[in-house]
Short mmCIF file of C-alpha atoms in Angstrom, two decimals:
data_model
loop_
_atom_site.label_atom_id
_atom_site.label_comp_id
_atom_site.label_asym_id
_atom_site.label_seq_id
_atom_site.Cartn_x
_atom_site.Cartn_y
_atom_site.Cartn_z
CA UNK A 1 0.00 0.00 0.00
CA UNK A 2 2.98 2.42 0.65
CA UNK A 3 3.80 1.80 -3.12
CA UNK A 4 3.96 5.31 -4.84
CA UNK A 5 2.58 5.27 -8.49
CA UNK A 6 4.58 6.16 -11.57
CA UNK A 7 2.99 7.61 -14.59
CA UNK A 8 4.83 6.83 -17.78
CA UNK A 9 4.68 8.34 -20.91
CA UNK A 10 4.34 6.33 -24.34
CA UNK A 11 7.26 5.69 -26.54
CA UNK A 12 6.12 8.31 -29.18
CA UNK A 13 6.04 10.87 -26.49
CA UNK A 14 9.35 10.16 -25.09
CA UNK A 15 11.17 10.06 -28.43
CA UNK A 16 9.32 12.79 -29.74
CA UNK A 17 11.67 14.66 -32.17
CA UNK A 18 11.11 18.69 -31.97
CA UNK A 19 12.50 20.89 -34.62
CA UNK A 20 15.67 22.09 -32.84
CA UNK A 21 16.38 18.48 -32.64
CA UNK A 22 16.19 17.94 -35.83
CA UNK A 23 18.09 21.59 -37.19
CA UNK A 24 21.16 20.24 -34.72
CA UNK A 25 21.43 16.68 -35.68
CA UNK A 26 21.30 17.23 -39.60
CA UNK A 27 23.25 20.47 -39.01
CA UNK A 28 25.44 18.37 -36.88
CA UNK A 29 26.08 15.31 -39.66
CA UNK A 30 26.30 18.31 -42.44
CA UNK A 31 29.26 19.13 -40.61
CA UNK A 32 30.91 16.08 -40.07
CA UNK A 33 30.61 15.76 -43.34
CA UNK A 34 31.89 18.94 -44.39
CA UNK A 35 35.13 17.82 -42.20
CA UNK A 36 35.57 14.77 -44.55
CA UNK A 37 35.60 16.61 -47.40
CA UNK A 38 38.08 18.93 -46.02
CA UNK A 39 40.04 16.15 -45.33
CA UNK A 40 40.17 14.74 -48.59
CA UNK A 41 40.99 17.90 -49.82
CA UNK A 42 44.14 18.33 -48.33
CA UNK A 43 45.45 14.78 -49.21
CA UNK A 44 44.84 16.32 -52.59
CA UNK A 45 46.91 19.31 -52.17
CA UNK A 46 49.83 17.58 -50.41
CA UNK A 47 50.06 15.54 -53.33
CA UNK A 48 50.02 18.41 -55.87
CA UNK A 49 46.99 17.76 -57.52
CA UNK A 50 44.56 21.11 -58.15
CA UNK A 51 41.56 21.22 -56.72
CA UNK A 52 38.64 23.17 -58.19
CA UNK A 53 36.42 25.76 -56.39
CA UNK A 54 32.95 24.43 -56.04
CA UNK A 55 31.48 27.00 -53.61
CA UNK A 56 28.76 26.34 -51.10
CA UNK A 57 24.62 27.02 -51.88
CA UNK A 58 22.71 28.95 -49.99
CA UNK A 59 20.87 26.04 -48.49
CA UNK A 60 24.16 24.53 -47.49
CA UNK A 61 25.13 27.72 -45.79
CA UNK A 62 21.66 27.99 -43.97
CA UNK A 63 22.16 24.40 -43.26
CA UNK A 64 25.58 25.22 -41.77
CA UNK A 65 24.25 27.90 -39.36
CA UNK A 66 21.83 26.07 -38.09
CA UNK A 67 24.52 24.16 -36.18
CA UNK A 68 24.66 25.97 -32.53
CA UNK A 69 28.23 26.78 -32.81
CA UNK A 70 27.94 30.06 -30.50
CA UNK A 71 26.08 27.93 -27.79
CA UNK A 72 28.66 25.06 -28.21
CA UNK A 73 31.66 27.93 -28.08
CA UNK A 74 30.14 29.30 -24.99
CA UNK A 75 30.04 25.72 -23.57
CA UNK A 76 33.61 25.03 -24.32
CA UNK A 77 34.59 28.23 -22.92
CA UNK A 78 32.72 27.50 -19.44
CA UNK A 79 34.88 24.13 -20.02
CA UNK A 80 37.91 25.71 -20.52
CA UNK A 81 37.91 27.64 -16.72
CA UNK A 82 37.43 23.76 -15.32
CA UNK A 83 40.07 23.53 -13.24
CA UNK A 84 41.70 20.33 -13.37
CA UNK A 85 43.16 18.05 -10.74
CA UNK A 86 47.21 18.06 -10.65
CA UNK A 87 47.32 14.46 -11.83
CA UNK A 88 45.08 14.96 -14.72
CA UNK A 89 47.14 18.12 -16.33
CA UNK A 90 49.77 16.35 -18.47
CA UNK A 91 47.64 13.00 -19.63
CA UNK A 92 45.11 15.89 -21.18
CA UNK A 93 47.77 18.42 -22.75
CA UNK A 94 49.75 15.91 -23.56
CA UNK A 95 46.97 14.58 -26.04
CA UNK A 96 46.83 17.88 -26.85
CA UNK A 97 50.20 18.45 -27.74
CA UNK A 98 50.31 15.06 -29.94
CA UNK A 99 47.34 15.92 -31.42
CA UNK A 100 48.18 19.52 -33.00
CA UNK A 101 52.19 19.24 -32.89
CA UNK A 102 52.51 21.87 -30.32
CA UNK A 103 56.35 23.14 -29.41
CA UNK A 104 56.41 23.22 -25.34
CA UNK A 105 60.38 23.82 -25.47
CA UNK A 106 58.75 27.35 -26.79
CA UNK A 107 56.63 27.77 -23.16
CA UNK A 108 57.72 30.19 -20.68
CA UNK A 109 56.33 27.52 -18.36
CA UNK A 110 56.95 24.33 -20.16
CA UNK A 111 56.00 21.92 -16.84
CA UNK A 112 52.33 21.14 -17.69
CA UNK A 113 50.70 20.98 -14.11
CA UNK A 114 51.23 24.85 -14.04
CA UNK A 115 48.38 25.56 -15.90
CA UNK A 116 45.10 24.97 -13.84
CA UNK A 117 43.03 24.58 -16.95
CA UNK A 118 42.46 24.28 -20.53
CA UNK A 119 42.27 28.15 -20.78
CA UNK A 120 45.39 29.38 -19.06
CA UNK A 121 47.32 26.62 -21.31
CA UNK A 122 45.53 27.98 -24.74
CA UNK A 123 46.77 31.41 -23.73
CA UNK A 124 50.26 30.01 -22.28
CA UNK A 125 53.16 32.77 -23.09
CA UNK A 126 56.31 32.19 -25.13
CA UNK A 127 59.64 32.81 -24.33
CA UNK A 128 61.36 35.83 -24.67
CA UNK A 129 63.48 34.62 -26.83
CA UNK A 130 61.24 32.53 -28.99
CA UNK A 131 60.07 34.89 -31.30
CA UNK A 132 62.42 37.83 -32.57
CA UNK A 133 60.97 40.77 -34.05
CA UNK A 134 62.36 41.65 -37.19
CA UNK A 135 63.64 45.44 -36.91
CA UNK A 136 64.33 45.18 -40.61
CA UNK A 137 60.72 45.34 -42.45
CA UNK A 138 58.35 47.84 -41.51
CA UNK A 139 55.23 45.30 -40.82
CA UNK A 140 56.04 42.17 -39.33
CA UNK A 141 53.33 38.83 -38.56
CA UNK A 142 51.01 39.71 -35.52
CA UNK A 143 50.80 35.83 -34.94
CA UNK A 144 51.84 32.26 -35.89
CA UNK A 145 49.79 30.10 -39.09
CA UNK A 146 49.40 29.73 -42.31
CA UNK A 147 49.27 32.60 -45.06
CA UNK A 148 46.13 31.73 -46.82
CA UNK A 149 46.20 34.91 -49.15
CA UNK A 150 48.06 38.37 -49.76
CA UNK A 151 48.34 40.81 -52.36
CA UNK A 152 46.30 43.86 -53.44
CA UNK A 153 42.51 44.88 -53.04
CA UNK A 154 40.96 44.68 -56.28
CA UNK A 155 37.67 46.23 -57.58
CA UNK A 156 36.14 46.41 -53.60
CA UNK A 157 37.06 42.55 -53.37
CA UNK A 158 39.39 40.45 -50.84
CA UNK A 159 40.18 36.89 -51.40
CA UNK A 160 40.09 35.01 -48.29
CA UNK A 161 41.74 31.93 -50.48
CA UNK A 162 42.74 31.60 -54.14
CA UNK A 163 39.50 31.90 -56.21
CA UNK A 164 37.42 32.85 -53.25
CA UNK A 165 36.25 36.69 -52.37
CA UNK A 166 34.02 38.69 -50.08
CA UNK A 167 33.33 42.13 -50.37
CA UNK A 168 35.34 44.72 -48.40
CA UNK A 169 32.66 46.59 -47.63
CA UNK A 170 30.56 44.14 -45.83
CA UNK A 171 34.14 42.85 -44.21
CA UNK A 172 34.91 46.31 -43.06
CA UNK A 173 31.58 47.78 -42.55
CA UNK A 174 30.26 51.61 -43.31
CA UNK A 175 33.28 53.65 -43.25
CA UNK A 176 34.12 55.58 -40.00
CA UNK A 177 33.93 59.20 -39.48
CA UNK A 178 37.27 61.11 -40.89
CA UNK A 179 37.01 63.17 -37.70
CA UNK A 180 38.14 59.69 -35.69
CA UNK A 181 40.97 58.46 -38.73
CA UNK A 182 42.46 62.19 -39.66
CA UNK A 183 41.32 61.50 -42.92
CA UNK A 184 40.28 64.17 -45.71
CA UNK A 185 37.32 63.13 -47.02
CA UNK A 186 37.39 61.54 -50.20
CA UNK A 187 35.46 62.93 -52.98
CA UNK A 188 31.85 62.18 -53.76
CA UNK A 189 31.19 59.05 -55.98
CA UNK A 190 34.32 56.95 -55.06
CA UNK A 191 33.88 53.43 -54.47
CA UNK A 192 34.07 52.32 -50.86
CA UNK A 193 38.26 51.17 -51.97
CA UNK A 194 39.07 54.42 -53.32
CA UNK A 195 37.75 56.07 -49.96
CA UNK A 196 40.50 54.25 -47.63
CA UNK A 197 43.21 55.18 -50.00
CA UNK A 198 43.92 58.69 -48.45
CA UNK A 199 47.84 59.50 -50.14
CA UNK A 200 47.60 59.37 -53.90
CA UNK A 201 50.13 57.20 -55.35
CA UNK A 202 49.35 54.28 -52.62
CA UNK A 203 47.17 51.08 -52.83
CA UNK A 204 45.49 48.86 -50.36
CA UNK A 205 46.71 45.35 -49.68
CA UNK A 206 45.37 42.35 -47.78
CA UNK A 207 47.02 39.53 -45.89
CA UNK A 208 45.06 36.87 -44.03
CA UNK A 209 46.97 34.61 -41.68
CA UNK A 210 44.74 31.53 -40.41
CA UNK A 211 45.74 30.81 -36.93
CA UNK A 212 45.70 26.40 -35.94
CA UNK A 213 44.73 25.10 -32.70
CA UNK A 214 48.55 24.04 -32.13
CA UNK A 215 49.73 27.23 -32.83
CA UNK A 216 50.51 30.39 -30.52
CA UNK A 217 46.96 31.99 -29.67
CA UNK A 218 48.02 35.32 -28.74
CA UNK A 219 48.08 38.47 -31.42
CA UNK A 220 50.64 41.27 -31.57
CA UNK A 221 50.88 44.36 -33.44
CA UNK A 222 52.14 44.02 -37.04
CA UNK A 223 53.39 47.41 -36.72
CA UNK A 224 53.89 50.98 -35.48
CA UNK A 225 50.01 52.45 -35.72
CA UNK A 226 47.68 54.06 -33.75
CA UNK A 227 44.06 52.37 -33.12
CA UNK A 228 41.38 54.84 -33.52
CA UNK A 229 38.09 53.00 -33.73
CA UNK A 230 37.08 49.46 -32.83
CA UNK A 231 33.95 48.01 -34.68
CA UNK A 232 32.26 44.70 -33.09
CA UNK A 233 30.57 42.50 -35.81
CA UNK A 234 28.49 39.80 -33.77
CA UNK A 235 27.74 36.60 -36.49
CA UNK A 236 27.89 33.17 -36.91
CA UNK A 237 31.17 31.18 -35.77
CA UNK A 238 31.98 28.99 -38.54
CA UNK A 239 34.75 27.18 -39.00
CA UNK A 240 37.54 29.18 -40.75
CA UNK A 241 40.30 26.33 -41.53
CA UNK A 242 41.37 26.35 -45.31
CA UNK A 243 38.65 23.95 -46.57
CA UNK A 244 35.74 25.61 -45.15
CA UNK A 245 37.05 29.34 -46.44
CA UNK A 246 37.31 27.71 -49.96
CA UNK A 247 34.07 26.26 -49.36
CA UNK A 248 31.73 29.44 -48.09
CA UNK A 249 31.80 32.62 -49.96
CA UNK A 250 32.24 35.73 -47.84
CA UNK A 251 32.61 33.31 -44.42
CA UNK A 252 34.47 36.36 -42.76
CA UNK A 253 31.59 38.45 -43.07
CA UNK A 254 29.37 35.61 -41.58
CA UNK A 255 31.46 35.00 -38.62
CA UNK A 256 31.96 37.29 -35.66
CA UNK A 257 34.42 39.80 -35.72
CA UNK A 258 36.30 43.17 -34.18
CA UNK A 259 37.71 44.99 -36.76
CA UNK A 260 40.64 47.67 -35.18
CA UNK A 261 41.03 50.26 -37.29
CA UNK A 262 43.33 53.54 -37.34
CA UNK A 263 46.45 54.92 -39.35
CA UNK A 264 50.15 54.23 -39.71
CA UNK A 265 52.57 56.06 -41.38
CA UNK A 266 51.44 55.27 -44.82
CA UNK A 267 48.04 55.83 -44.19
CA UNK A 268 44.53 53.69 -43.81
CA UNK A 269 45.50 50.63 -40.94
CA UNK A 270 43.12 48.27 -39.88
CA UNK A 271 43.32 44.14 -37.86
CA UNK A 272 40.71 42.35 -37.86
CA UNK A 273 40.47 39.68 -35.37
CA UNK A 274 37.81 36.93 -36.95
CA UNK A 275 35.74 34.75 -34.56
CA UNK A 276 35.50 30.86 -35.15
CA UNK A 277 33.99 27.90 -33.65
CA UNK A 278 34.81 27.51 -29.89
CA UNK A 279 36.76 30.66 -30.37
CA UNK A 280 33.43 32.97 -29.46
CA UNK A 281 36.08 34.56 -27.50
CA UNK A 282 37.97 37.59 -28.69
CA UNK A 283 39.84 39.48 -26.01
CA UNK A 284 41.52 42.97 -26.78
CA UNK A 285 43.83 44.19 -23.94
CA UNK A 286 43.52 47.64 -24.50
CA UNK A 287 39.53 47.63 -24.34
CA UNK A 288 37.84 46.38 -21.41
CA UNK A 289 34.27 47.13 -23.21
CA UNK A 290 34.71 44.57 -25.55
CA UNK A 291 32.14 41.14 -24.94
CA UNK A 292 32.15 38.81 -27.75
CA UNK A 293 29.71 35.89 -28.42
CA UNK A 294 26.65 37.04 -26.49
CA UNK A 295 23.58 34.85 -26.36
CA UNK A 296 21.86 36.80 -28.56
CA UNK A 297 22.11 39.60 -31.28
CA UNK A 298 20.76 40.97 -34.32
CA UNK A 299 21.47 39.67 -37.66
CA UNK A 300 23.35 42.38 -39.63
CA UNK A 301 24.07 44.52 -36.77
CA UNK A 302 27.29 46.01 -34.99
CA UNK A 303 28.44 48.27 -32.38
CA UNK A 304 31.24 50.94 -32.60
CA UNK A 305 33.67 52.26 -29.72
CA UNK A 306 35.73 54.79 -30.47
CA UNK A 307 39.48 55.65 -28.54
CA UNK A 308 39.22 59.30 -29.56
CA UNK A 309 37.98 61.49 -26.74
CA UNK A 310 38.61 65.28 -25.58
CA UNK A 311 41.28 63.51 -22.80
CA UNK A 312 42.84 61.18 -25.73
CA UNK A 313 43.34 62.47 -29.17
CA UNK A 314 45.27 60.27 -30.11
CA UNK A 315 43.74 57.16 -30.07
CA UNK A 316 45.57 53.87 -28.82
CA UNK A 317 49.50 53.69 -30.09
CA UNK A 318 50.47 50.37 -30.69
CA UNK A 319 54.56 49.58 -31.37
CA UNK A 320 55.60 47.08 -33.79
CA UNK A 321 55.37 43.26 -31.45
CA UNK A 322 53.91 44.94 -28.92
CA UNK A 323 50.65 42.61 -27.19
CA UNK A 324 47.47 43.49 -28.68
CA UNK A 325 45.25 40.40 -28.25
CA UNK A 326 44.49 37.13 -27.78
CA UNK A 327 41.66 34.06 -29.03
CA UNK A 328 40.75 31.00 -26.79
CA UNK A 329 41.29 28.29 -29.74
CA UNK A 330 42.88 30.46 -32.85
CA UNK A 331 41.17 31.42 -35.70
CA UNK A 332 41.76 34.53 -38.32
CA UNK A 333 43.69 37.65 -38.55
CA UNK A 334 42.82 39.66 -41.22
CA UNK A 335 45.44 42.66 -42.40
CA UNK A 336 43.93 45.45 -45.01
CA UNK A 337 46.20 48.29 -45.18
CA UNK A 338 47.15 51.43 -47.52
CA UNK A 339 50.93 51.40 -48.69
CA UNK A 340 53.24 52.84 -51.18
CA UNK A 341 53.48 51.20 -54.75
CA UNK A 342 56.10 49.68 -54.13
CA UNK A 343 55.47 47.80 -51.11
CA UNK A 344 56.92 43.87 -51.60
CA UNK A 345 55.38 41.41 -49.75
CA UNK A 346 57.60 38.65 -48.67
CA UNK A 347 55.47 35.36 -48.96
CA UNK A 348 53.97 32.45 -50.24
CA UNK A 349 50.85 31.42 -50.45
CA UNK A 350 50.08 28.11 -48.52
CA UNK A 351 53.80 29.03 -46.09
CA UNK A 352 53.68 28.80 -42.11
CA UNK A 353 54.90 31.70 -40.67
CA UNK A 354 55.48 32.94 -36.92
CA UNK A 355 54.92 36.51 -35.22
CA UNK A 356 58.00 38.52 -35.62
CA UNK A 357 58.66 37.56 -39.03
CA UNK A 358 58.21 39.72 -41.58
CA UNK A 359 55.21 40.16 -43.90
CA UNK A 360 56.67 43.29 -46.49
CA UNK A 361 58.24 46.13 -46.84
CA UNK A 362 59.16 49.10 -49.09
#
């Protein structure tokens, strides 16, 4: 009699599928997918062979976003700040380590039950030593990876890889005020390119730099420039690894972003720090207003922040090397820039390259 009762539900209400179920598991499998293909991809290139663009449909894209990547970032970010017990540290970043080829002899701290957590070793520091800054070119790497495109801006358009654009515009966003930039103002009519180019004679060039898990997380200054406006895109966070850019058109503009933007010597500067998945994190040093992957936003929108002021007219200076940022997992830097002529690069597409090295010169 002291028997409590238990009211079951039937099988078709306990396995009933709802549409966010659905969205996330076929998202989910899309994606796994899409990491295949990438895959296979890359076997391709190593062995020479040319692979042809075949970009993504809209439906795939839609498909693509409907993968909670900016919940699951949040998640792993929560995971990250676990701390973890002492005799758990190097059996988990040692996996790590195999996994992605990471260089500990690099580490300021190279004993591996220092860092209390996932985060702290993402964000571990280098060694004086380990990564010169070349005195020699006038802009330099702001980070380790891979150089997945340079050269110049043509007709408003930036590849992100070979065959693959986005517009600079929607990358950039509306152009900021010339009061913030000491600008002139550019004539009536121009295109949106023509506008950045403030000293005639000079051009604008791109360099994008893709950032691996295994490599260095944290972002320095690729020059001598001052920072005059910072401009928060909240988006999507995509993957941004090779196959995927080659894949998505205009994935930078999809994904979240903070685009830095001010003025070197030459002109127009700007750094643009792209989000990724489990990278919803973006941290500036310089600006403590910054909050990257909120719960929620609105599609198409962004928020400015600007370092002029009546106390500081001079915006942020930043010295060539000197610490500007940092991402929980690596993702995308993003250079666009006005220069001389005859400003060389010094790359290769497809090369690895470290901060401190240099990217071009005059």
């Amino acid at each position: 009699t002291d028997r409590k009762k238990f009211h079951t539900a039937s099988v078709g209400q306990a396995f009933r599928l709802r549409p966010f179920h659905v969205l996330v598991a076929t998202g989910g499998g899309y994606a796994g997918y899409r990491k295949y293909e990438d895959y296979k991809l890359e076997q391709l290139e190593k062995k020479g062979i040319e692979v042809p663009v075949k970009l993504a449909s809209e439906w795939e894209v839609a498909l693509y976003k409907s993968v909670p990547t900016r919940l699951l970032s949040r998640a792993w970010g929560r995971l990250n700040q676990v701390e973890l017990p002492t005799w758990l540290r190097k059996p988990v970043y040692s996996l790590y380590i195999w996994t992605f080829g990471v260089n500990m002899k690099e580490a300021a701290v190279e004993d591996l039950h220092h860092y209390r957590n996932l985060s702290e070793f993402f964000r571990r520091k280098l060694k004086p030593q380990a990564r010169p800054v070349c005195c020699v070119h006038s802009v330099i790497s702001p980070s380790d990876g891979k150089i997945l495109n340079f050269g110049q801006v043509k007709n408003c358009e930036v590849e992100q890889v070979k065959g693959v654009t986005y517009s600079l515009e929607s990358f950039l966003g509306p152009r900021v005020s010339t009061e913030e930039l000491h600008f002139s103002q550019a004539p009536p009519g121009n295109s949106f390119q023509q506008q950045l180019v403030t000293k005639e004679g000079n051009e604008l060039y791109h360099c994008v730099i893709y950032l691996a898990p295994g490599d260095y997380h944290c972002f320095h200054s690729p020059t001598d420039w001052r920072v005059s406006h910072r401009r928060h895109f909240p988006g999507s966070l995509m993957s941004v690894n090779p196959g995927v850019a080659r894949w998505i058109k205009e994935l930078f503009c999809h994904n979240e972003r903070v685009v830095l933007t001010g003025d070197w010597k030459h002109g127009f500067f700007s750094l643009t720090a792209v989000g990724a998945t489990n990278v919803g994190s973006i941290r500036i040093y310089f600006d403590q207003d910054l909050h990257t992957n909120s719960p929620s936003y609105s599609k198409g929108s962004y928020n400015d922040f600007s370092f002029i002021s009546n106390n500081n007219k001079e915006g942020i200076p930043m010295r060539k090397g000197e610490h500007l940022g940092e991402f929980n997992l690596g993702s995308t830097i993003v250079l666009i820039f006005e220069a001389p002529k005859d400003f060389k690069f010094h790359l290769k597409a497809g090369q690895k390259i470290r901060f401190g090295e240099a990217l071009g010169s005059l």
